[in-house]
Amino acid sequence: MAYEIEDWIDEAMHHITKDDSNSGFISKIIFRLNRMRTQNRMTNQINEVKTRVVEMSHRHKRYKLDASISTSDYTAIDPRLCALYADAEALVGMDGPRDEITKWLMGADQQLMVVSVLGIGGLGKTALANEVYKKIGGQFDCHAFISISQKPDIVRILSNILSQLGKETFTPSCEIHGVLKGESTRQKMKPLNEHDSRRLFFNRIFGSENACPERFKGVSTGILQRCGGLPLAIVSVSSLLANPATSVDRQWEYVSNSLSDKFGIMPALDGMRNILHLSYKNLPYHLKTCFLYLGIYPEDYIIRKSDVVRQWITEGFVHKAQVQDAEDVAGSYFNELVNRSMILPTDIDYQNNVVSCKLHDMMLDLILYEAAEEKFFTVTDNFSTLLGLHNSVHRLSLQYDNGNHDTAAATTSLTYLRSLAIFGNSKYMHMHHLSDFKFLRVLITVFSDAVHQMSLDLTGIRQLFQLRDVKIEANIHVQIQLPAQIQELKLLESIDIEWGSVCIPPDIVHLPHLIHLVIPEGTGLPDGIGNLKSLITLRSFDLGENSLHNIRSIRELTNLRDLNLCYSGKNVVSNMETWIDVLRSSLEKLSNLKYLHLYWPGTCENGLCSLNPPSRHLQRLEMAYWWFSKVPKWIGGLHELHVLKLAVKEVSDDDITLLAQLPSLTNLRLRMRGAPKQKIIIYKKAFPVLRYFKFWCSTPCLVFEASVMSEELRN
């Protein structure tokens, strides 16, 4: 019903917004007669739809669906879950198999060989291989860790290997040489034993088995028996119990009964799938939608939180709370999925924020099954499979490998397509005429091939009046052409092009709803960026490629939260003193700024020392290449600062004392150009929450008192 209403509204808006001002007299009469017929048809459709919507509204209230939407404060990542990933030694049941494989590979009498780890899904094979790699990989001259999906993209795999081996690009002259010699050894991986199963289960829910209330220990035995020693099953069930939707006792009883009724005689793999389905079934409906959307990404794809959060908002999946903006609410959704172990963290920062994630292949299988049932999206590598489905495909993920594909079928008309994601070889992008997808809202293109030069023509998007989000991810050689009349895309909210070369059309400054603008370094913007009042993200603003007027106009972007300033060095900045004064006065006006990155590979020692804090809410400040004569005093007032990267000519005890008193600082990277006149002492109670400290200096100069900082940091 939602799809039908959405299709009808878009079609109606398309007709209503048509303009006949440039038509002749006869054409205007015909146009207006057609509009009258359309309006009459719309009136009848409105009456039909209204009846159905009223019935749906009554059901919605009767089932109290809104009650499942969280209206609480921002959901943070569960620290108990972070503990499962933070310490390799704490990975339950991995030490024995890891040491055994390590012994095989490092044995003095062994040659290089292949070790195969076998077992069903959810047993932890990838985790085991990763632990072996982290333990001994650094002992080899060449080492790489690669995940290969069921439909591998060979070019991406080879590029990834070469990147890890120190090669930045993949060219025909770059070849991978190596011979795998010796016998192949296989180790059939075993499930966790009872002790390790209980340890993993209780660590996830309570932090330790000792913290488990006595009343739950009996029922836990039956639950763990149904999990069969499979780590993925144990973590999924324990995460469900750690995030109860009802009272704790009722949740344990519900899970126990659910597993007992369905899992008693099932084989391990079927039982695993049903446990994952139980976790999915118990998601609130708004989280189900967000979870299913992750299936547009290919297997083993690293999904950035910032990307998917923005896409959820664009798709209309996020219910904005009164005291929170949409990005905070969407970020809370993401964290809930992490806490429920529906997605796997791949990068956790020092504030325990999950920056990126991936899907376990069994979770992806679950998503693809549920998405097909709900007609939520379609995944294919061949357009011919879409013939006859032009009215039912609303989200499409095209996942090309490097094989041959049916280009003739690429002309299939997908009238009501809302989201299009293209992954794989860039040559297939030219198969699609974007102007055919007139109702498209989200366009994602991710190219894995690495060619010397390629171009991407996006001028066709000018006709997509519903377009809101454009993301292009490719290698540095891509040349992207945007339409000159981009201001016609009045609903456009996000342009994300991090690599390549792109010419920004002058009328981009007239996009009233543009929230995120991410462009490559070395890209100039037309004058008038001060008109983009809605901007929240601006990266990367090249100080050498923009006029002094544009640098001054930054002060007008008062909604900015994330600002990345850089200098590519293409153009020499004249009148440096004036330039710095304008930049300083602009930064002082940005009261909502949370993230500020400034890259200037030169000497500007005192330029920003007198800066009034641009925002007391700054959480991340990166100025590791903007040299200060000393630590600026204004940094001491940034009580919400988590990450600080700073470069100073000289560091004194007073500077360290100022930094050591920052109450939220968890990550400090400090560069010092010269050597101090005397040793710098780090006293007790300094840096109360610091977890990462990196200090660059020409000579050793730091002295730490005993028991300074946390044990974790000292390690």
XYZ file of C-alpha atoms in Angstrom:
715
model
C 0.000 0.000 0.000
C 2.838 2.385 0.859
C 4.498 1.723 -2.491
C 1.232 2.303 -4.371
C 0.581 5.613 -2.610
C 4.160 6.721 -3.130
C 4.025 5.878 -6.836
C 0.743 7.706 -7.224
C 1.962 10.851 -5.434
C 5.177 10.998 -7.474
C 3.282 10.577 -10.717
C 0.840 13.307 -9.703
C 3.647 15.684 -8.713
C 5.371 15.009 -12.000
C 2.277 16.138 -13.926
C 1.500 19.100 -11.671
C 5.002 20.573 -11.881
C 5.080 20.522 -15.688
C 5.319 23.998 -17.182
C 3.532 25.140 -20.377
C 4.891 28.710 -20.385
C 7.025 28.095 -23.481
C 4.274 26.344 -25.478
C 2.259 27.726 -28.381
C -1.459 28.577 -28.224
C -2.737 25.211 -29.484
C -0.206 23.314 -27.397
C -1.318 25.199 -24.286
C -4.964 24.229 -24.880
C -4.038 20.567 -25.324
C -1.785 20.735 -22.265
C -4.538 22.190 -20.076
C -7.121 19.665 -21.298
C -4.743 16.854 -20.419
C -4.158 18.427 -17.030
C -7.919 18.553 -16.395
C -8.250 14.861 -17.263
C -5.333 14.095 -14.965
C -6.933 16.103 -12.150
C -10.252 14.255 -12.546
C -8.458 10.906 -12.482
C -6.478 12.033 -9.449
C -9.679 13.042 -7.644
C -11.128 9.555 -8.086
C -7.872 7.966 -6.990
C -7.727 10.199 -3.915
C -11.140 8.982 -2.785
C -10.133 5.354 -3.250
C -6.829 5.817 -1.478
C -8.439 7.777 1.360
C -10.717 4.879 2.251
C -7.811 2.437 2.368
C -5.607 4.831 4.352
C -8.306 5.369 6.989
C -8.561 1.601 7.453
C -4.785 1.341 7.747
C -4.688 4.187 10.257
C -7.189 2.418 12.507
C -5.115 -0.779 12.389
C -1.958 1.205 13.109
C -3.478 2.681 16.267
C -5.011 -0.640 17.287
C -1.662 -2.447 17.118
C 0.129 0.500 18.833
C 3.005 0.356 16.362
C 4.384 3.737 17.409
C 4.970 2.358 20.895
C 7.921 0.380 19.563
C 9.766 3.503 18.402
C 12.278 4.619 20.980
C 11.760 8.178 22.208
C 14.581 8.003 24.722
C 17.938 9.724 24.524
C 20.661 8.798 22.063
C 21.540 5.096 22.217
C 25.246 4.515 22.778
C 27.222 1.419 21.893
C 26.984 -1.187 24.659
C 30.457 -1.310 26.321
C 29.946 -5.024 27.025
C 29.809 -5.609 23.283
C 32.908 -3.497 22.658
C 34.757 -5.644 25.164
C 34.113 -8.693 22.977
C 35.960 -7.065 20.066
C 38.545 -4.890 21.799
C 40.920 -7.537 23.164
C 42.108 -10.379 20.974
C 43.022 -12.385 24.057
C 39.419 -12.161 25.223
C 37.995 -13.827 22.113
C 36.398 -16.871 23.652
C 37.601 -20.258 22.431
C 40.063 -18.853 19.871
C 43.364 -19.310 21.687
C 43.651 -23.080 21.153
C 42.862 -23.236 17.408
C 44.844 -20.023 16.806
C 47.960 -21.396 18.468
C 47.608 -24.700 16.626
C 47.482 -23.061 13.202
C 50.304 -20.719 14.196
C 52.438 -23.724 15.104
C 51.782 -25.306 11.717
C 52.696 -22.155 9.819
C 55.749 -21.213 11.870
C 57.182 -24.684 12.420
C 60.890 -24.860 11.637
C 60.501 -27.966 9.488
C 57.579 -26.630 7.466
C 57.541 -24.892 4.095
C 54.956 -22.290 3.082
C 51.619 -24.013 2.649
C 47.860 -23.671 2.568
C 45.806 -24.150 5.714
C 42.073 -24.601 5.214
C 39.647 -23.977 8.078
C 36.360 -25.811 7.585
C 33.010 -25.489 9.359
C 29.426 -24.316 9.039
C 28.383 -20.681 9.009
C 28.564 -18.855 12.330
C 31.375 -21.015 13.712
C 33.937 -18.198 13.669
C 36.209 -19.259 10.793
C 36.931 -15.714 9.589
C 37.555 -14.530 13.147
C 40.028 -17.368 13.676
C 41.887 -16.631 10.442
C 42.055 -12.957 11.388
C 43.493 -13.763 14.814
C 46.213 -15.921 13.256
C 46.994 -13.127 10.806
C 47.216 -10.481 13.528
C 49.499 -12.687 15.606
C 52.086 -13.679 12.991
C 51.448 -11.551 9.877
C 54.005 -8.934 10.881
C 56.760 -11.550 10.912
C 56.575 -11.908 7.117
C 57.991 -9.505 4.547
C 54.719 -9.601 2.617
C 51.349 -10.148 4.198
C 47.716 -9.345 3.391
C 44.298 -10.283 4.748
C 41.477 -10.575 2.235
C 37.836 -11.616 2.524
C 36.382 -13.216 -0.592
C 32.647 -13.350 -1.160
C 30.674 -16.074 -2.896
C 30.745 -13.937 -6.066
C 34.270 -12.511 -5.956
C 35.241 -9.341 -7.789
C 38.724 -10.331 -8.952
C 39.895 -6.797 -9.781
C 38.887 -5.511 -6.348
C 40.585 -8.479 -4.672
C 43.845 -7.987 -6.584
C 43.754 -4.228 -5.959
C 43.198 -4.867 -2.259
C 46.122 -7.286 -2.089
C 48.413 -4.868 -3.921
C 47.337 -2.021 -1.654
C 48.259 -4.037 1.436
C 51.579 -4.920 -0.183
C 52.379 -1.238 -0.605
C 51.151 -0.672 -4.164
C 48.820 2.317 -4.486
C 47.386 1.502 -7.905
C 46.663 -1.560 -9.952
C 48.159 -1.362 -13.431
C 48.926 -4.018 -16.033
C 52.603 -3.817 -15.077
C 51.802 -4.697 -11.475
C 51.521 -8.457 -11.107
C 51.297 -10.705 -8.082
C 54.047 -13.302 -8.051
C 54.170 -16.179 -5.671
C 53.943 -19.903 -5.527
C 52.123 -21.814 -2.800
C 54.261 -24.849 -2.048
C 53.966 -27.803 0.255
C 51.045 -29.884 1.292
C 47.681 -28.447 2.126
C 46.525 -28.877 5.705
C 42.864 -28.833 6.799
C 41.594 -28.335 10.384
C 38.024 -28.933 10.911
C 36.954 -26.253 13.332
C 34.985 -27.418 16.354
C 32.139 -25.634 18.166
C 32.842 -23.986 21.501
C 32.821 -26.281 24.508
C 30.393 -25.760 27.384
C 32.810 -23.629 29.428
C 33.642 -21.255 26.562
C 29.991 -21.073 25.480
C 28.915 -19.960 28.962
C 31.783 -17.500 29.157
C 30.856 -15.864 25.832
C 27.148 -15.862 26.691
C 27.456 -14.242 30.119
C 30.208 -11.817 29.092
C 27.891 -10.354 26.465
C 24.900 -9.970 28.782
C 26.404 -9.178 32.189
C 30.113 -8.573 31.597
C 31.021 -11.791 33.418
C 29.388 -15.012 34.613
C 29.786 -13.904 38.228
C 27.474 -10.947 37.570
C 24.635 -13.199 36.388
C 21.700 -13.385 38.827
C 21.196 -16.891 40.166
C 17.659 -17.156 38.743
C 18.981 -17.037 35.159
C 21.701 -19.670 35.420
C 19.347 -22.613 35.117
C 17.441 -21.387 32.076
C 20.713 -20.368 30.399
C 21.757 -24.026 30.209
C 18.846 -24.892 27.936
C 19.397 -21.818 25.773
C 23.078 -22.621 25.284
C 22.306 -26.220 24.371
C 20.139 -24.988 21.499
C 22.977 -22.705 20.302
C 25.195 -25.738 19.772
C 28.469 -23.970 20.554
C 28.172 -21.665 17.512
C 29.622 -18.225 18.429
C 27.311 -16.309 16.072
C 24.247 -18.020 17.560
C 25.437 -17.388 21.132
C 26.205 -13.724 20.492
C 22.888 -13.200 18.673
C 20.781 -14.737 21.458
C 22.754 -13.065 24.236
C 22.451 -9.680 22.498
C 18.695 -10.222 22.303
C 18.653 -10.850 26.069
C 20.941 -7.875 26.731
C 18.464 -5.537 25.007
C 15.063 -6.632 26.321
C 11.954 -5.066 24.837
C 9.916 -6.138 27.874
C 10.797 -7.025 31.451
C 13.997 -9.031 31.897
C 12.298 -12.135 33.314
C 9.675 -12.256 30.579
C 12.358 -11.856 27.898
C 14.378 -14.832 29.179
C 11.235 -16.928 29.380
C 10.232 -15.908 25.843
C 13.639 -16.757 24.344
C 13.827 -20.056 26.191
C 10.361 -21.106 25.041
C 11.023 -20.005 21.459
C 14.206 -22.050 21.223
C 12.741 -25.085 22.979
C 9.735 -25.253 20.676
C 11.592 -24.945 17.377
C 15.178 -25.981 17.814
C 15.070 -29.316 19.584
C 15.640 -31.602 16.623
C 16.994 -29.201 14.006
C 20.436 -29.667 12.443
C 23.037 -27.096 13.429
C 22.814 -24.981 10.265
C 19.008 -24.819 10.269
C 19.088 -24.013 13.958
C 21.558 -21.211 13.287
C 19.305 -19.701 10.655
C 16.288 -19.848 12.920
C 18.168 -18.177 15.768
C 19.066 -15.299 13.435
C 15.436 -15.122 12.300
C 14.370 -14.923 15.950
C 16.692 -11.925 16.411
C 15.256 -10.269 13.301
C 11.653 -10.979 14.311
C 12.212 -9.231 17.632
C 13.480 -6.000 16.076
C 11.122 -3.011 16.317
C 9.631 -2.408 12.889
C 11.610 0.783 12.276
C 14.855 -1.131 12.892
C 13.717 -3.931 10.586
C 13.478 -1.451 7.745
C 16.926 -0.003 8.420
C 18.412 -3.484 8.792
C 16.943 -4.715 5.503
C 18.331 -1.673 3.689
C 21.892 -2.823 4.443
C 21.322 -5.651 1.962
C 21.875 -3.299 -0.976
C 25.587 -3.572 -0.258
C 27.566 -6.566 -1.593
C 28.864 -9.367 0.594
C 31.884 -8.397 2.744
C 31.441 -4.707 1.875
C 32.631 -2.313 4.601
C 29.639 -0.049 5.292
C 30.395 3.362 6.746
C 28.014 4.568 9.408
C 27.955 8.106 8.027
C 26.821 6.838 4.614
C 24.061 4.518 5.711
C 22.713 6.958 8.314
C 22.302 9.577 5.615
C 20.649 7.072 3.267
C 18.164 5.982 5.944
C 17.150 9.607 6.397
C 16.765 10.165 2.664
C 14.640 7.021 2.350
C 12.319 8.266 5.096
C 13.088 5.471 7.584
C 13.982 7.801 10.471
C 11.353 9.070 12.892
C 12.617 12.418 14.144
C 12.206 12.992 17.880
C 11.303 16.392 19.278
C 14.647 16.986 21.007
C 16.875 15.256 18.464
C 17.703 15.931 14.846
C 17.417 13.252 12.204
C 21.123 12.352 12.137
C 21.232 11.717 15.875
C 18.130 9.536 15.676
C 19.529 7.564 12.720
C 22.846 7.174 14.549
C 20.923 5.775 17.491
C 19.246 3.243 15.170
C 22.666 2.162 13.913
C 23.955 1.694 17.455
C 20.907 -0.382 18.368
C 21.627 -2.754 15.488
C 25.227 -3.059 16.698
C 24.095 -3.711 20.266
C 21.758 -6.442 19.032
C 24.668 -8.014 17.066
C 22.741 -7.703 13.814
C 25.778 -6.005 12.252
C 29.461 -6.567 12.971
C 31.698 -3.605 13.896
C 34.792 -3.292 11.707
C 36.180 -0.028 13.096
C 35.646 1.201 16.670
C 37.181 4.528 17.678
C 38.494 5.498 21.089
C 35.083 6.776 22.184
C 33.606 3.299 21.576
C 31.784 4.641 18.534
C 31.386 2.150 15.711
C 32.555 3.979 12.583
C 31.931 1.178 10.087
C 30.413 -2.274 9.974
C 29.811 -5.310 7.795
C 27.253 -8.080 7.614
C 27.955 -11.685 8.450
C 27.198 -13.703 5.326
C 24.410 -15.571 7.139
C 22.854 -12.254 8.165
C 23.045 -11.132 4.555
C 21.290 -14.330 3.482
C 18.559 -13.560 6.017
C 18.190 -10.014 4.674
C 17.970 -11.173 1.063
C 15.277 -13.695 1.977
C 13.194 -11.191 3.971
C 13.675 -8.428 1.383
C 12.367 -10.729 -1.351
C 9.324 -11.589 0.781
C 8.617 -7.894 1.434
C 9.548 -6.757 -2.096
C 11.843 -4.328 -0.302
C 14.674 -4.298 -2.855
C 16.077 -6.334 -5.723
C 19.684 -7.504 -6.093
C 20.974 -8.722 -9.444
C 23.983 -8.754 -11.737
C 21.973 -8.925 -14.912
C 19.302 -6.584 -16.184
C 17.539 -9.355 -18.063
C 16.223 -10.696 -14.755
C 14.187 -7.494 -14.367
C 12.123 -7.878 -17.511
C 8.443 -7.534 -16.670
C 9.156 -6.113 -13.194
C 9.199 -2.425 -14.112
C 6.315 -1.538 -11.774
C 7.460 -3.538 -8.747
C 11.153 -2.663 -8.395
C 11.585 0.304 -6.069
C 15.155 -0.267 -4.873
C 17.757 -1.916 -7.072
C 21.305 -3.033 -6.293
C 23.327 -3.948 -9.390
C 26.378 -5.932 -8.319
C 28.571 -6.512 -11.344
C 31.685 -8.621 -11.381
C 34.142 -8.639 -14.252
C 32.258 -11.107 -16.418
C 30.108 -10.443 -19.438
C 26.678 -8.996 -18.810
C 23.607 -8.534 -20.905
C 23.964 -4.932 -22.025
C 20.973 -5.139 -24.350
C 18.617 -5.616 -21.434
C 19.949 -2.511 -19.699
C 17.305 -0.438 -21.438
C 14.602 -2.041 -19.305
C 12.320 0.728 -18.051
C 12.089 0.816 -14.255
C 9.478 3.497 -13.951
C 9.138 3.642 -10.181
C 12.740 3.029 -9.135
C 13.581 5.092 -6.014
C 17.108 3.890 -5.140
C 19.825 2.686 -7.499
C 23.127 1.277 -6.256
C 25.746 0.115 -8.757
C 28.811 -1.837 -7.630
C 31.605 -3.220 -9.764
C 33.166 -2.372 -13.093
C 32.698 1.222 -14.238
C 32.064 0.231 -17.867
C 28.573 -0.942 -16.925
C 27.638 2.498 -15.644
C 27.403 3.645 -19.270
C 24.708 1.053 -19.908
C 22.184 2.988 -17.895
C 20.416 6.165 -18.933
C 19.810 7.878 -15.612
C 17.164 10.137 -17.084
C 14.929 7.069 -17.500
C 14.639 6.724 -13.709
C 12.517 9.840 -13.305
C 11.538 9.189 -9.668
C 15.021 8.267 -8.452
C 15.915 9.588 -4.987
C 19.195 7.851 -4.124
C 22.063 7.146 -6.516
C 25.081 5.163 -5.279
C 27.921 4.135 -7.586
C 30.980 2.263 -6.304
C 33.603 1.303 -8.890
C 36.170 -1.358 -8.080
C 38.185 -1.285 -11.290
C 41.419 0.679 -11.317
C 42.050 2.250 -14.710
C 44.351 5.033 -15.788
C 41.547 7.378 -16.690
C 37.776 7.198 -16.847
C 34.909 9.629 -17.106
C 31.449 9.539 -15.647
C 28.697 11.614 -17.201
C 26.006 12.507 -14.668
C 24.353 15.238 -16.713
C 21.257 13.039 -17.007
C 20.418 13.532 -13.337
C 19.176 17.022 -14.155
C 15.775 15.508 -15.034
C 15.451 13.569 -11.756
C 13.300 16.053 -9.884
C 13.067 13.759 -6.817
C 16.844 13.175 -6.483
C 18.133 13.747 -2.958
C 21.356 11.775 -2.480
C 24.289 11.233 -4.874
C 27.315 9.200 -3.799
C 30.234 8.399 -6.118
C 33.059 6.189 -4.849
C 35.846 5.410 -7.288
C 39.582 5.606 -7.774
C 41.476 8.883 -7.991
C 41.490 8.931 -11.806
C 37.766 9.345 -12.365
C 36.494 12.512 -14.045
C 32.912 13.344 -13.103
C 30.657 15.649 -15.062
C 27.718 17.178 -13.213
C 24.855 18.944 -15.039
C 25.161 22.670 -15.574
C 21.517 23.133 -14.512
C 21.944 21.377 -11.172
C 19.811 24.002 -9.438
C 16.763 22.285 -10.970
C 17.302 19.477 -8.439
C 15.585 21.454 -5.724
C 15.293 18.469 -3.330
C 18.971 17.491 -3.537
C 20.335 17.032 -0.012
C 23.681 15.277 -0.427
C 26.560 15.191 -2.926
C 29.371 12.854 -1.879
C 32.341 12.574 -4.256
C 35.505 11.894 -2.272
C 37.921 10.925 -5.060
C 38.627 11.964 -8.601
C 38.155 15.174 -10.481
C 34.890 17.075 -10.672
C 33.912 20.469 -11.992
C 31.281 22.056 -9.764
C 28.587 23.913 -11.742
C 28.099 27.571 -10.744
C 24.437 27.177 -9.819
C 25.169 24.660 -7.052
C 24.986 27.592 -4.635
C 21.241 27.782 -5.326
C 20.350 24.360 -3.891
C 18.208 25.279 -0.852
C 18.163 21.830 0.794
C 21.794 20.788 0.301
C 22.967 19.391 3.656
C 26.115 17.398 2.806
C 28.720 18.476 0.276
C 31.772 16.230 0.011
C 34.182 16.944 -2.859
C 37.797 15.969 -3.611
C 40.797 18.082 -2.647
C 41.808 20.476 -5.391
C 38.192 21.294 -6.282
C 37.112 24.901 -6.429
C 33.627 26.110 -5.537
C 31.837 28.998 -7.241
C 31.419 32.198 -5.303
C 28.270 32.382 -3.228
C 28.588 29.348 -0.951
C 27.148 31.491 1.815
C 23.756 30.817 0.211
C 23.946 27.148 1.252
C 22.442 27.843 4.670
C 21.385 24.227 5.238
C 24.898 22.770 4.965
C 25.867 20.502 7.863
C 28.900 18.859 6.223
C 31.495 20.562 4.006
C 34.505 18.484 2.917
C 37.021 19.189 1.490
C 37.078 22.963 1.140
C 40.367 23.733 -0.624
C 41.690 27.055 0.663
C 43.934 27.471 -2.364
C 41.171 26.804 -4.910
C 38.553 29.140 -3.421
C 38.351 32.903 -3.473
C 38.810 35.083 -0.412
C 35.115 35.901 -0.773
C 34.223 32.220 -0.335
C 36.495 31.872 2.695
C 34.729 34.870 4.197
C 31.345 33.336 3.313
C 32.052 30.287 5.499
C 30.881 32.368 8.471
C 27.366 32.359 7.005
C 27.129 28.549 7.166
C 26.047 28.561 10.799
C 24.543 25.054 10.654
C 27.904 23.466 9.878
C 28.925 20.589 12.139
C 31.647 18.972 10.069
C 34.186 21.192 8.282
C 37.276 19.940 6.480
C 39.681 22.622 5.248
C 42.675 21.662 3.124
C 45.312 23.107 0.824
C 46.251 21.049 -2.236
C 49.031 23.417 -3.256
C 47.855 23.939 -6.825
C 47.612 27.699 -6.370
C 49.860 29.905 -4.245
C 47.999 31.922 -1.610
C 48.951 35.595 -1.774
C 48.639 38.094 1.084
C 48.816 35.357 3.726
C 48.140 37.661 6.690
C 44.824 38.881 5.289
C 43.894 35.368 4.270
C 44.454 34.033 7.814
C 42.526 36.917 9.396
C 39.516 36.180 7.184
C 39.685 32.466 7.971
C 39.897 33.120 11.718
C 36.922 35.482 11.739
C 34.884 32.962 9.719
C 35.643 30.049 12.043
C 34.644 32.092 15.088
C 31.080 32.368 13.777
C 30.455 28.600 13.515
C 28.815 27.971 16.875
C 27.458 24.490 15.985
C 30.735 23.010 14.766
C 31.610 19.558 16.150
C 34.382 18.406 13.794
C 37.104 20.681 12.414
C 39.962 19.438 10.268
C 42.564 21.851 8.886
C 45.391 20.603 6.701
C 48.027 23.178 5.767
C 51.479 21.747 4.926
C 53.403 24.867 5.806
C 54.280 27.314 8.555
C 51.482 29.421 10.043
C 52.653 29.451 13.632
C 50.597 32.219 15.192
C 47.785 32.577 12.696
C 45.077 30.974 14.825
C 46.551 31.240 18.323
C 44.192 34.103 19.117
C 41.161 32.266 17.751
C 38.086 32.449 19.926
C 36.762 28.869 20.144
C 34.549 28.372 17.076
C 32.284 26.178 19.172
C 32.312 25.018 22.776
C 30.839 21.768 21.444
C 33.858 20.758 19.363
C 34.412 17.011 19.667
C 37.179 16.515 17.116
C 39.931 19.016 16.269
C 42.603 17.996 13.765
C 45.308 20.578 13.036
C 48.374 18.325 12.952
C 49.931 20.259 10.056
C 49.118 23.811 11.118
C 52.101 24.771 13.214
C 51.479 26.773 16.386
C 54.233 28.364 18.435
C 52.651 26.778 21.522
C 49.426 25.104 22.537
C 46.655 27.740 22.124
C 44.951 28.684 25.383
C 41.487 28.453 23.808
C 41.801 24.685 23.504
C 41.542 24.451 27.304
C 37.884 25.521 27.077
C 36.841 22.652 24.799
C 35.358 20.382 27.470
C 33.600 18.100 24.957
C 36.750 17.491 22.900
C 37.414 13.780 22.285
C 40.100 13.844 19.592
C 42.936 16.366 19.307
C 45.688 16.360 16.684
C 48.035 19.306 17.086
C 51.436 20.543 15.860
C 53.468 22.985 17.964
C 56.943 24.456 17.722
C 57.649 23.906 21.403
C 55.846 22.171 24.267
C 56.104 23.283 27.890
C 54.854 21.875 31.194
C 52.060 24.457 31.108
C 50.943 23.197 27.705
C 50.779 19.606 28.917
C 48.928 20.704 32.051
C 46.350 22.493 29.903
C 45.798 19.422 27.723
C 45.855 17.016 30.672
C 42.828 18.741 32.205
C 40.538 18.239 29.216
C 37.798 16.058 30.747
C 36.653 14.223 27.582
C 39.938 13.790 25.697
C 40.449 10.153 24.657
C 42.771 10.518 21.649
C 45.790 12.876 21.609
C 48.363 13.150 18.833
C 50.952 15.853 19.430
C 53.753 16.878 17.074
C 56.677 18.982 18.291
C 59.172 20.504 15.864
C 62.111 21.094 18.219
C 63.405 19.698 21.479
C 62.263 21.209 24.805
C 64.742 22.890 27.107
C 63.938 20.438 29.880
C 62.076 17.204 30.447
C 58.294 17.325 30.374
C 56.722 15.511 33.298
C 53.315 13.811 33.076
C 51.899 13.878 36.608
C 49.363 11.675 38.330
C 45.685 12.263 37.564
C 46.610 13.701 34.173
C 44.446 12.853 31.164
C 41.582 11.201 33.094
C 40.021 9.316 30.144
C 42.835 9.208 27.565
C 43.104 5.920 25.649
C 45.516 6.801 22.828
C 48.581 9.078 23.010
C 51.079 9.609 20.192
C 53.924 12.095 20.545
C 56.408 13.098 17.812
C 59.679 14.727 18.876
C 63.293 14.747 17.671
C 64.609 13.680 21.096
C 63.037 11.828 24.048
C 61.635 14.385 26.478
C 58.662 12.858 28.337
C 58.805 11.563 31.898
C 55.811 9.696 33.356
C 55.137 9.479 37.055
C 54.217 6.051 38.410
C 50.558 5.054 37.974
C 49.939 7.777 35.421
C 46.937 7.247 33.110
C 45.183 3.950 32.714
C 46.795 0.545 32.426
C 45.197 0.180 28.997
C 46.935 3.344 27.755
C 50.317 2.376 29.202
C 50.135 -0.834 27.197
